[in-house]
mmCIF file of C-alpha atoms in Angstrom:
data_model
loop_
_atom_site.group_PDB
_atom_site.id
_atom_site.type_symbol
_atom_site.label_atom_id
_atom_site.label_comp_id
_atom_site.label_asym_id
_atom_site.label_seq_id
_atom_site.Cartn_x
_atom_site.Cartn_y
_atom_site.Cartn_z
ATOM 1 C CA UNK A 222 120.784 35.223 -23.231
ATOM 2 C CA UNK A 223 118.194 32.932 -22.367
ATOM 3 C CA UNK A 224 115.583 34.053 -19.318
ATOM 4 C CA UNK A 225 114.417 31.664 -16.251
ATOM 5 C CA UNK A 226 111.144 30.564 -16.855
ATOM 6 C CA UNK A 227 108.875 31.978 -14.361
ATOM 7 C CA UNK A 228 107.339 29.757 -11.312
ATOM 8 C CA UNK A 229 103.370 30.964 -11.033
ATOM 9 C CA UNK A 230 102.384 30.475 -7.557
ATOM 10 C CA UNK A 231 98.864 30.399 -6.028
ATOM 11 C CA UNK A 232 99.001 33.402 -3.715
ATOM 12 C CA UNK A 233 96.041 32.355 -1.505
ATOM 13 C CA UNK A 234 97.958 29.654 -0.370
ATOM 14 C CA UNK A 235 100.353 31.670 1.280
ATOM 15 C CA UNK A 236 100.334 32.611 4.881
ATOM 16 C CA UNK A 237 99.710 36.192 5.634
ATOM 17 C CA UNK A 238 101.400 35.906 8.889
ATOM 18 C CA UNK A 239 104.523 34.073 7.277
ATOM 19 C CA UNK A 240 104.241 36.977 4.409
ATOM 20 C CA UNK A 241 104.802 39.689 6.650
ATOM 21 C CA UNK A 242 108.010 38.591 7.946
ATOM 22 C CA UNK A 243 108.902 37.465 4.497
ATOM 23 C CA UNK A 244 108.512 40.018 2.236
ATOM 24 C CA UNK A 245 111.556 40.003 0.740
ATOM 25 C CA UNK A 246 111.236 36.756 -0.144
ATOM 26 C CA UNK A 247 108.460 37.381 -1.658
ATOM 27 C CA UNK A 248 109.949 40.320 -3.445
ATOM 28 C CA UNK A 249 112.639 38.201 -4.905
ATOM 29 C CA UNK A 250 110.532 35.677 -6.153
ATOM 30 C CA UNK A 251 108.486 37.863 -8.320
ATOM 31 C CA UNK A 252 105.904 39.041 -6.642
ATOM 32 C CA UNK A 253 104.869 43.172 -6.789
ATOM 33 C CA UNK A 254 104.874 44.901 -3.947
ATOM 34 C CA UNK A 255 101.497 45.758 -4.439
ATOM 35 C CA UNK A 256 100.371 42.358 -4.409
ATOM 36 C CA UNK A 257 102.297 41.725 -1.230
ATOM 37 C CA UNK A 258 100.986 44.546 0.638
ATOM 38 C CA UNK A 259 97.264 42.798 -0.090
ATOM 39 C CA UNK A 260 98.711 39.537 1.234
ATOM 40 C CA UNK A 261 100.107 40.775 4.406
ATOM 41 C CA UNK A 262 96.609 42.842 5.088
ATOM 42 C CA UNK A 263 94.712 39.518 5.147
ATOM 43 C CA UNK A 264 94.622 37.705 8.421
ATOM 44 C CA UNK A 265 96.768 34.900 9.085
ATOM 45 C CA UNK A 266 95.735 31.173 8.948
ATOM 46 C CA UNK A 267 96.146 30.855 12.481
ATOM 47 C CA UNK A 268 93.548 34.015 13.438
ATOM 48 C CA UNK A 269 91.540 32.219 10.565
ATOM 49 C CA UNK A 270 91.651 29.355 12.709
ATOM 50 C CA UNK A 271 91.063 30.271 15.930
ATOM 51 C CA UNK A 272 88.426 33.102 15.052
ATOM 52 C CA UNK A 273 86.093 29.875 13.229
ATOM 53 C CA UNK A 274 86.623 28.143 16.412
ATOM 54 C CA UNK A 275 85.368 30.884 18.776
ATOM 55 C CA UNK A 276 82.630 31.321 16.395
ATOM 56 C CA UNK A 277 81.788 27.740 16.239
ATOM 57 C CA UNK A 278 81.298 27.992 20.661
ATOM 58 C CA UNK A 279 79.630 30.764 20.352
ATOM 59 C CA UNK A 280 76.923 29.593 17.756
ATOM 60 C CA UNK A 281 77.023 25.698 20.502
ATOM 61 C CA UNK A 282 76.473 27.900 23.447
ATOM 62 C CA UNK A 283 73.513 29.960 21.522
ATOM 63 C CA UNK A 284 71.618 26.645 20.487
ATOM 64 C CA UNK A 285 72.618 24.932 24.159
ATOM 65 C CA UNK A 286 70.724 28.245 26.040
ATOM 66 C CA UNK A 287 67.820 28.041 23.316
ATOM 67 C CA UNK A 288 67.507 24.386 23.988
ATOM 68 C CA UNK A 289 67.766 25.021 27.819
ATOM 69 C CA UNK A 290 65.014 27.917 27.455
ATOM 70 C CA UNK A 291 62.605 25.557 25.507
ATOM 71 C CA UNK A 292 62.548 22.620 27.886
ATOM 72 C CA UNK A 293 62.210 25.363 30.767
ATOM 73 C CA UNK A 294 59.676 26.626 28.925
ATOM 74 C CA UNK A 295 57.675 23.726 28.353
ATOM 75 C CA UNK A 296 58.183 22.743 32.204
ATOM 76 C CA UNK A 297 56.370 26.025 32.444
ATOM 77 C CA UNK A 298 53.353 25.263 30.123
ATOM 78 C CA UNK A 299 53.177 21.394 32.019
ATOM 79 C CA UNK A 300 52.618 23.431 35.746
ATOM 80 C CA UNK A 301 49.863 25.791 34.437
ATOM 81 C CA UNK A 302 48.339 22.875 32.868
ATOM 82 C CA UNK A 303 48.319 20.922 36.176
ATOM 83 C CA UNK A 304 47.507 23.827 37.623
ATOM 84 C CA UNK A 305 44.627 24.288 35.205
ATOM 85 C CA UNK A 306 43.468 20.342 35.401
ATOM 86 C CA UNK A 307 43.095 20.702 38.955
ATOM 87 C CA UNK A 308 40.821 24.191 38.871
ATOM 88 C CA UNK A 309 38.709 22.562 36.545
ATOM 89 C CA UNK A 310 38.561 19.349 37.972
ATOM 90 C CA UNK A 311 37.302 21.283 41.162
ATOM 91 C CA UNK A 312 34.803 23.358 38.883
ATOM 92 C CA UNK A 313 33.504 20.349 37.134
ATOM 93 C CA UNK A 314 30.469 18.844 39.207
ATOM 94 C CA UNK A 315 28.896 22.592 39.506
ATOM 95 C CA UNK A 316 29.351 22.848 35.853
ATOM 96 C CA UNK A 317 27.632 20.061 34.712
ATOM 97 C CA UNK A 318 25.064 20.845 37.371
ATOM 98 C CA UNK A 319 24.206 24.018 35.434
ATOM 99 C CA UNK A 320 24.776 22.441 31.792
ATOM 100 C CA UNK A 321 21.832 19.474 32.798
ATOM 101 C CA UNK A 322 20.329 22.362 34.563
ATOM 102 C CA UNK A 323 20.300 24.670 31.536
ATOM 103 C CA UNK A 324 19.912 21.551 28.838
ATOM 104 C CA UNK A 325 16.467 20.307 30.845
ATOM 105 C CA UNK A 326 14.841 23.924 30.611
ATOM 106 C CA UNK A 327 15.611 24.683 26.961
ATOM 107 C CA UNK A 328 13.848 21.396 25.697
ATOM 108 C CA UNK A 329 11.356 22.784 23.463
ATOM 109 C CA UNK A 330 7.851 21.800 23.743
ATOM 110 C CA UNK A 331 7.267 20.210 20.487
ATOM 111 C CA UNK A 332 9.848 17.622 21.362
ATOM 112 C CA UNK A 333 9.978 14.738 18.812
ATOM 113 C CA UNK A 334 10.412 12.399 21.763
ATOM 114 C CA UNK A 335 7.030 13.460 23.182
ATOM 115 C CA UNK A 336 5.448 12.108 19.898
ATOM 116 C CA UNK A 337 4.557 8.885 20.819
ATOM 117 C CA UNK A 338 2.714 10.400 24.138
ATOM 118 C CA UNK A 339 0.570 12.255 21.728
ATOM 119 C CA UNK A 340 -0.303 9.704 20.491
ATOM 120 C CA UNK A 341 -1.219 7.459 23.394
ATOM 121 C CA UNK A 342 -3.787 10.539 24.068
ATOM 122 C CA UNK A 343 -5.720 9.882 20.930
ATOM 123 C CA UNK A 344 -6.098 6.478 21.884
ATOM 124 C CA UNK A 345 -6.605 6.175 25.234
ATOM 125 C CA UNK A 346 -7.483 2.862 27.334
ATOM 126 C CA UNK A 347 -11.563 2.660 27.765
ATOM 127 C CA UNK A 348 -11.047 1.278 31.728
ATOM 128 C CA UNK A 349 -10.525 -2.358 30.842
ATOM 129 C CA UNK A 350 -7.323 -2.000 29.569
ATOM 130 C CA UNK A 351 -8.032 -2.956 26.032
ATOM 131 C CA UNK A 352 -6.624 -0.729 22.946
ATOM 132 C CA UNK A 353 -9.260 1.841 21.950
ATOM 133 C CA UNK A 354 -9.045 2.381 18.099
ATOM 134 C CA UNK A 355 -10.259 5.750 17.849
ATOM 135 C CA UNK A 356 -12.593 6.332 14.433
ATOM 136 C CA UNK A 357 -12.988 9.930 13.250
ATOM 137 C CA UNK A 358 -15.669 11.670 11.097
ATOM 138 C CA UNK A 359 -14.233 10.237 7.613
ATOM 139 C CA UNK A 360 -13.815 6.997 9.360
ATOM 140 C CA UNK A 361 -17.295 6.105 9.903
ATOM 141 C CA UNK A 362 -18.484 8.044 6.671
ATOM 142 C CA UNK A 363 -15.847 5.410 4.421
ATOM 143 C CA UNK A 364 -16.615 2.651 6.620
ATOM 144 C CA UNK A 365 -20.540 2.969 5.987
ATOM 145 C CA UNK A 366 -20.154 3.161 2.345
ATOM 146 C CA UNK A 367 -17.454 0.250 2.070
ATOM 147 C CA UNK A 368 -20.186 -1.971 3.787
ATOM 148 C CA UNK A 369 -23.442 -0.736 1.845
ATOM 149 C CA UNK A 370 -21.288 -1.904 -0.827
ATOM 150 C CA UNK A 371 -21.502 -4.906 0.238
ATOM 151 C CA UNK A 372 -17.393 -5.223 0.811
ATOM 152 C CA UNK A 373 -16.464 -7.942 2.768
ATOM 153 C CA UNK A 374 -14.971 -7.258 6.532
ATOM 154 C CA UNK A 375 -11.865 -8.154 4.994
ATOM 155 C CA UNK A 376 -11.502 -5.565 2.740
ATOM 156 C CA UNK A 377 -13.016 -2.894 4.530
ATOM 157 C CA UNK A 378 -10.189 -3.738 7.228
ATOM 158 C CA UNK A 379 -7.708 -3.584 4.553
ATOM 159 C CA UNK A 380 -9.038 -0.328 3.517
ATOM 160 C CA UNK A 381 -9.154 1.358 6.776
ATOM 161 C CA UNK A 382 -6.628 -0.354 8.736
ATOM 162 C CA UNK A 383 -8.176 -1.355 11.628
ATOM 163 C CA UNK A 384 -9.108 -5.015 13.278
ATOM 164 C CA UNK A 385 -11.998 -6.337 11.825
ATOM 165 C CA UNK A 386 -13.772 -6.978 15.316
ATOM 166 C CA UNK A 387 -12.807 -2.914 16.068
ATOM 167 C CA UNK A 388 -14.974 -2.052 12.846
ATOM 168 C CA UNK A 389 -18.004 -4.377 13.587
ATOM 169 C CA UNK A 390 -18.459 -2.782 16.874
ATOM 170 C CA UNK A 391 -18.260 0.620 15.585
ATOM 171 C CA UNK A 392 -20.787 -0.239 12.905
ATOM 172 C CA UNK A 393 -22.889 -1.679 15.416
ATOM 173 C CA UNK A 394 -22.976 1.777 17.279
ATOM 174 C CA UNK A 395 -23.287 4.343 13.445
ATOM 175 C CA UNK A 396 -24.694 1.613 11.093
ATOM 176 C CA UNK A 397 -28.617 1.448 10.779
ATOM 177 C CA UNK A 398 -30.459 -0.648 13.227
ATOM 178 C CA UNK A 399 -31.802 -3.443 10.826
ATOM 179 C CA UNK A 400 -28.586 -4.443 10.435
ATOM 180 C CA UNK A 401 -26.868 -4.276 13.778
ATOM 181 C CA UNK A 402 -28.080 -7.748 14.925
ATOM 182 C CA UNK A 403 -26.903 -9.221 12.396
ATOM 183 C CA UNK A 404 -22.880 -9.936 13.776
ATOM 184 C CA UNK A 405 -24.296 -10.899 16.740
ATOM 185 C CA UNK A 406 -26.011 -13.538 15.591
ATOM 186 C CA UNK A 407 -23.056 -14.454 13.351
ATOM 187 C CA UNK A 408 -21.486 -14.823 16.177
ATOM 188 C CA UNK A 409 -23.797 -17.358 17.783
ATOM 189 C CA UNK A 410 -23.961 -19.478 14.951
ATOM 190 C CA UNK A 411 -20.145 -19.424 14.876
ATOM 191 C CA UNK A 412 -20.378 -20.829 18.731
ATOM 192 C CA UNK A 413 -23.115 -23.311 17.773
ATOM 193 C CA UNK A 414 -21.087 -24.862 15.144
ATOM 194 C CA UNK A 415 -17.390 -24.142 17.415
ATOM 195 C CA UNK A 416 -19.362 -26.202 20.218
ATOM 196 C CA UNK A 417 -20.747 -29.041 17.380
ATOM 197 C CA UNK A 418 -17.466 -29.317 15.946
ATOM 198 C CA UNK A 419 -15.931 -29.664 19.056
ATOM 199 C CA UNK A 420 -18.360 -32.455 19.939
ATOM 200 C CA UNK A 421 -17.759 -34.428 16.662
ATOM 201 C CA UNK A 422 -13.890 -34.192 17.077
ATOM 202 C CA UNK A 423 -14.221 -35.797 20.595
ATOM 203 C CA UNK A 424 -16.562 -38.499 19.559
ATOM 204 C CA UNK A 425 -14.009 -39.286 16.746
ATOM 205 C CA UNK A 426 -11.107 -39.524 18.926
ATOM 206 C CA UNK A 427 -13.065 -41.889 21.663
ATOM 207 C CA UNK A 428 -14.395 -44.081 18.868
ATOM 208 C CA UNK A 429 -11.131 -44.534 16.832
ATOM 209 C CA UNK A 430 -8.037 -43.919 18.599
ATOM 210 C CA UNK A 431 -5.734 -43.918 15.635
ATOM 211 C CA UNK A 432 -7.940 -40.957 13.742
ATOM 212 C CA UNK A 433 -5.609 -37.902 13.491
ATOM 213 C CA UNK A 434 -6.336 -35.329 16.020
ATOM 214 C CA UNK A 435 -7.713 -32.061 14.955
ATOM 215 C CA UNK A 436 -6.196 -29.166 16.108
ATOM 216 C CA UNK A 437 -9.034 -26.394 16.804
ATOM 217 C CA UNK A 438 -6.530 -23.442 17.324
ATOM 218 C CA UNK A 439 -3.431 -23.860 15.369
ATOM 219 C CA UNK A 440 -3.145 -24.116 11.931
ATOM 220 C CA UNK A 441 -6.985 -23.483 10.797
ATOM 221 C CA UNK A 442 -6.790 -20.193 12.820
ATOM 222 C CA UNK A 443 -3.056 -18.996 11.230
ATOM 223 C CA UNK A 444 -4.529 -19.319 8.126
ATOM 224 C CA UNK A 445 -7.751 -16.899 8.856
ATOM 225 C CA UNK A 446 -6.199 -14.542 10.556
ATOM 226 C CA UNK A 447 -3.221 -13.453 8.636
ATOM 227 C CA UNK A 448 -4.361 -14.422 5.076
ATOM 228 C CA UNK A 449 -7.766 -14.226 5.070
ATOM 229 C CA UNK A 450 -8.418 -17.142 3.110
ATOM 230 C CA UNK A 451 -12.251 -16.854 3.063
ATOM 231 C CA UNK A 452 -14.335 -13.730 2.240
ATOM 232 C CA UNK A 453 -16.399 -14.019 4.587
ATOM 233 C CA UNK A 454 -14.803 -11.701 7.515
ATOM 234 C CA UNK A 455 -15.267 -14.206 10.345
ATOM 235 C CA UNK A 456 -11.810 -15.402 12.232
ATOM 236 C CA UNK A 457 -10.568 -15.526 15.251
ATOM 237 C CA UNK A 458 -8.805 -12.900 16.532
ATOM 238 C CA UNK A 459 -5.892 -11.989 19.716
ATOM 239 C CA UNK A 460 -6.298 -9.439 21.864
ATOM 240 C CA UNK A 461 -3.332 -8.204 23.549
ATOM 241 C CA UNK A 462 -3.141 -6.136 26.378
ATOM 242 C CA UNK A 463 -0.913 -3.387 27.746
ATOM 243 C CA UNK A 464 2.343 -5.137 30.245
ATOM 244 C CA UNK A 465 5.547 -4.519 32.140
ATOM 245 C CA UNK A 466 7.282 -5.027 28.643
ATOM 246 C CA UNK A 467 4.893 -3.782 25.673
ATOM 247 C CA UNK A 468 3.106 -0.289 26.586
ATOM 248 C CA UNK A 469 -0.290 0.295 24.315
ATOM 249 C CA UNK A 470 1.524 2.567 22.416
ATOM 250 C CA UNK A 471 3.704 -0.502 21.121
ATOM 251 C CA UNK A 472 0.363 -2.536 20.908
ATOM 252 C CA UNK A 473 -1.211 -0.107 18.302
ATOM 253 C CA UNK A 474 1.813 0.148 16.169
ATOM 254 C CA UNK A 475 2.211 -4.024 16.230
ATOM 255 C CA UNK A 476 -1.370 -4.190 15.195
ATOM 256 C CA UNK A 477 -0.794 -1.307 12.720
ATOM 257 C CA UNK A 478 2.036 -3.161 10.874
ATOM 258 C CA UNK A 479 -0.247 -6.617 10.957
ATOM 259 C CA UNK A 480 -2.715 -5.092 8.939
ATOM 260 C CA UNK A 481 -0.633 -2.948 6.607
ATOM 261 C CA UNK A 482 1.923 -5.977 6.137
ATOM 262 C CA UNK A 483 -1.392 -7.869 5.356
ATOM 263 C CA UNK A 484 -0.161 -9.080 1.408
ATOM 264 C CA UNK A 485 3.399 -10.112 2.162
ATOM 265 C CA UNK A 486 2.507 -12.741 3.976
ATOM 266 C CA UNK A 487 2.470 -15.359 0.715
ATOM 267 C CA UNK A 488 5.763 -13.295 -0.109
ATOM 268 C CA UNK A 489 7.772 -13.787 3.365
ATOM 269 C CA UNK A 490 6.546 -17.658 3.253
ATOM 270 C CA UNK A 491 8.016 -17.867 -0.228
ATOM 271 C CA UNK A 492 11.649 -16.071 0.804
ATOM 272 C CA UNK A 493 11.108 -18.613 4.199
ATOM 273 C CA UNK A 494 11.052 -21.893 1.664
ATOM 274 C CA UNK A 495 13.920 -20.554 -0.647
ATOM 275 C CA UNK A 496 16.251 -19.620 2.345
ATOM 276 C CA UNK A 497 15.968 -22.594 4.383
ATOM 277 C CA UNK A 498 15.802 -25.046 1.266
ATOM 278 C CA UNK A 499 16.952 -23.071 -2.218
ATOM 279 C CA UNK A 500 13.704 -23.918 -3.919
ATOM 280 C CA UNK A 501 11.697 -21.001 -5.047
ATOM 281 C CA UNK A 502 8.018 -21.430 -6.044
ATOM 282 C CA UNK A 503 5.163 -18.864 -6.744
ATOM 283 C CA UNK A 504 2.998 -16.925 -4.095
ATOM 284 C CA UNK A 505 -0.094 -18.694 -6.065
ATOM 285 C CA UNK A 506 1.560 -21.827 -5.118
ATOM 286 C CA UNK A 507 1.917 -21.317 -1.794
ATOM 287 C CA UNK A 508 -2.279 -20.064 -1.424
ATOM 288 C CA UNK A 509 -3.212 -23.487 -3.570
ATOM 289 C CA UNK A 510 -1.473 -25.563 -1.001
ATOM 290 C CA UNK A 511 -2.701 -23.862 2.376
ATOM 291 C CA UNK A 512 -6.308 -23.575 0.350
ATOM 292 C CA UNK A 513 -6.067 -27.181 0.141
ATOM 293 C CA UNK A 514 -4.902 -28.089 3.274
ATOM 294 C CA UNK A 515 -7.159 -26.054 4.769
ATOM 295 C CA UNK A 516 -10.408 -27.650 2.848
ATOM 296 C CA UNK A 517 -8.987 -31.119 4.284
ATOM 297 C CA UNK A 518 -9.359 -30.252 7.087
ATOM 298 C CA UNK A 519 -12.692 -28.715 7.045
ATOM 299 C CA UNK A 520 -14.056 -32.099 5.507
ATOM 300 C CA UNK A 521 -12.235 -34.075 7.874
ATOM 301 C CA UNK A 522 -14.312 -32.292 10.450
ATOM 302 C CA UNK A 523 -17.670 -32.777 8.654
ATOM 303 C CA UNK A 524 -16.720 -36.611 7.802
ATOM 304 C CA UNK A 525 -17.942 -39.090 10.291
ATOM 305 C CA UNK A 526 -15.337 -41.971 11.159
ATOM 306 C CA UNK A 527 -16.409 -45.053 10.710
ATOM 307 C CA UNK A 528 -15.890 -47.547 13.296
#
């Protein structure tokens, strides 16, 4: 006698609700009793169902009040803010009354900023309003053995960093008093031969009118006061004087700088000629050609023109 061949049938697919009222069916399909009495204690598809969607409002309505509770809360936060803008606005100008208030009392005394009016009381103005460079003890010791030396005013300026004419006067008033007349009547002799030269230059340009004209303060006067091209220590020299725009303070450090930037002239005329034309000569160079130009001139001076 030949048997049925069993049908094997996935049990979770079957309906707990349906299995209760069907359990004979079930029963005479196979299945044990036991196993039936494990289906029909399950909950049916349809409470499956409707339980997912009551948990799926619940779990909307949850995030919708969350979502409602942040945006009141940040309302919230946005009116105490306001509220806070507008106390501080009110609190603001007595505030910074008492922070510039507080910030101009704990300035310290030693200030860096007060620097340059320290200064400006070492080198006060003398009543004229000229700059006053001050000379101390070591000053006047250095600059009376530079010139028993027999240094030129050149390099004793160079050496102390100071205007030449500032160091003549002050060795007028330390050095001995053999030698104080002696700038002074440098000094005339320079005006003797500034007045003779002055002469001759007219009397050229009356008696030829096609002899070049000689400049008496332009390029003879470059040349001695920022190079130095003789040893001799006698130029001309500028004076400038205290204004709306440049206080004496400025003044000192300008003529400070002069002095101490003393050798790069040659080198800034050099970078001058290669940036404005590419062509780069030697510092040497440059003092040959100014030398030279500068002796031309000087016997142009001395040469009579013939008519």
């Amino acid at each position: 006698m030949k048997m049925a061949a069993r049908k094997y049938y996935d049990l979770n697919k079957i309906d707990p609700g349906w299995a209760r009222k069907h359990k004979c069916t079930l029963w005479a399909s196979g299945v044990s009793t036991g196993k039936i009495d494990e289906i029909c204690a399950k909950p049916s598809f349809s409470e499956l169902a409707k339980s997912a969607e009551e948990e799926l409002a619940r779990d909307e309505a949850l995030a919708k009040a969350k979502e409602e509770g942040a945006r009141e809360a940040l309302k919230k936060a946005g009116a105490d803010n306001t509220k806070g803008g507008h106390k501080n606005n009110t609190a603001k100008p007595s505030a910074l009354k008492d922070t510039t208030i507080v910030s101009m009392a704990a300035v310290p005394a030693n200030n860096p900023s007060d620097a340059p009016k320290n200064v400006a009381s070492e080198e006060k103005k003398t009543g004229s309003g000229k700059p006053n460079f001050t000379f101390s003890a070591d000053d006047d010791k250095q600059l009376l053995e530079l010139k028993n030396e027999g240094k030129s005013w050149k390099e004793i300026a160079k050496a102390l960093k100071k205007p030449q004419d500032a160091l003549k006067n002050r060795f007028k008033e330390i050095g001995p008093n053999d030698e104080k007349p002696a700038p002074q009547q440098k000094k005339e002799s320079k005006k003797e031969s500034k007045k003779e030269s002055k002469k001759n230059g007219h009397a050229k340009t009356n008696d030829n009118a096609a002899a070049p004209v000689v400049d008496q303060g332009g390029e003879e006067w470059d040349v001695q006061t920022v190079t130095g091209g003789d040893d001799s220590g006698d130029g001309e020299y500028m004076i400038l004087y205290p204004d709306h725009i440049f206080s004496e303070e400025a003044l000192v450090a300008m003529a400070r700088a002069m002095y101490e930037d003393h050798d790069n002239f040659y080198q800034r005329i050099v970078s001058r000629i290669f940036d404005a034309t590419g062509q780069r000569f030697s510092e040497s160079a440059v003092k040959h050609k100014l030398a030279k130009a500068r002796n031309e001139l000087h016997e142009a001076k001395k040469t009579p023109t013939n008519n």
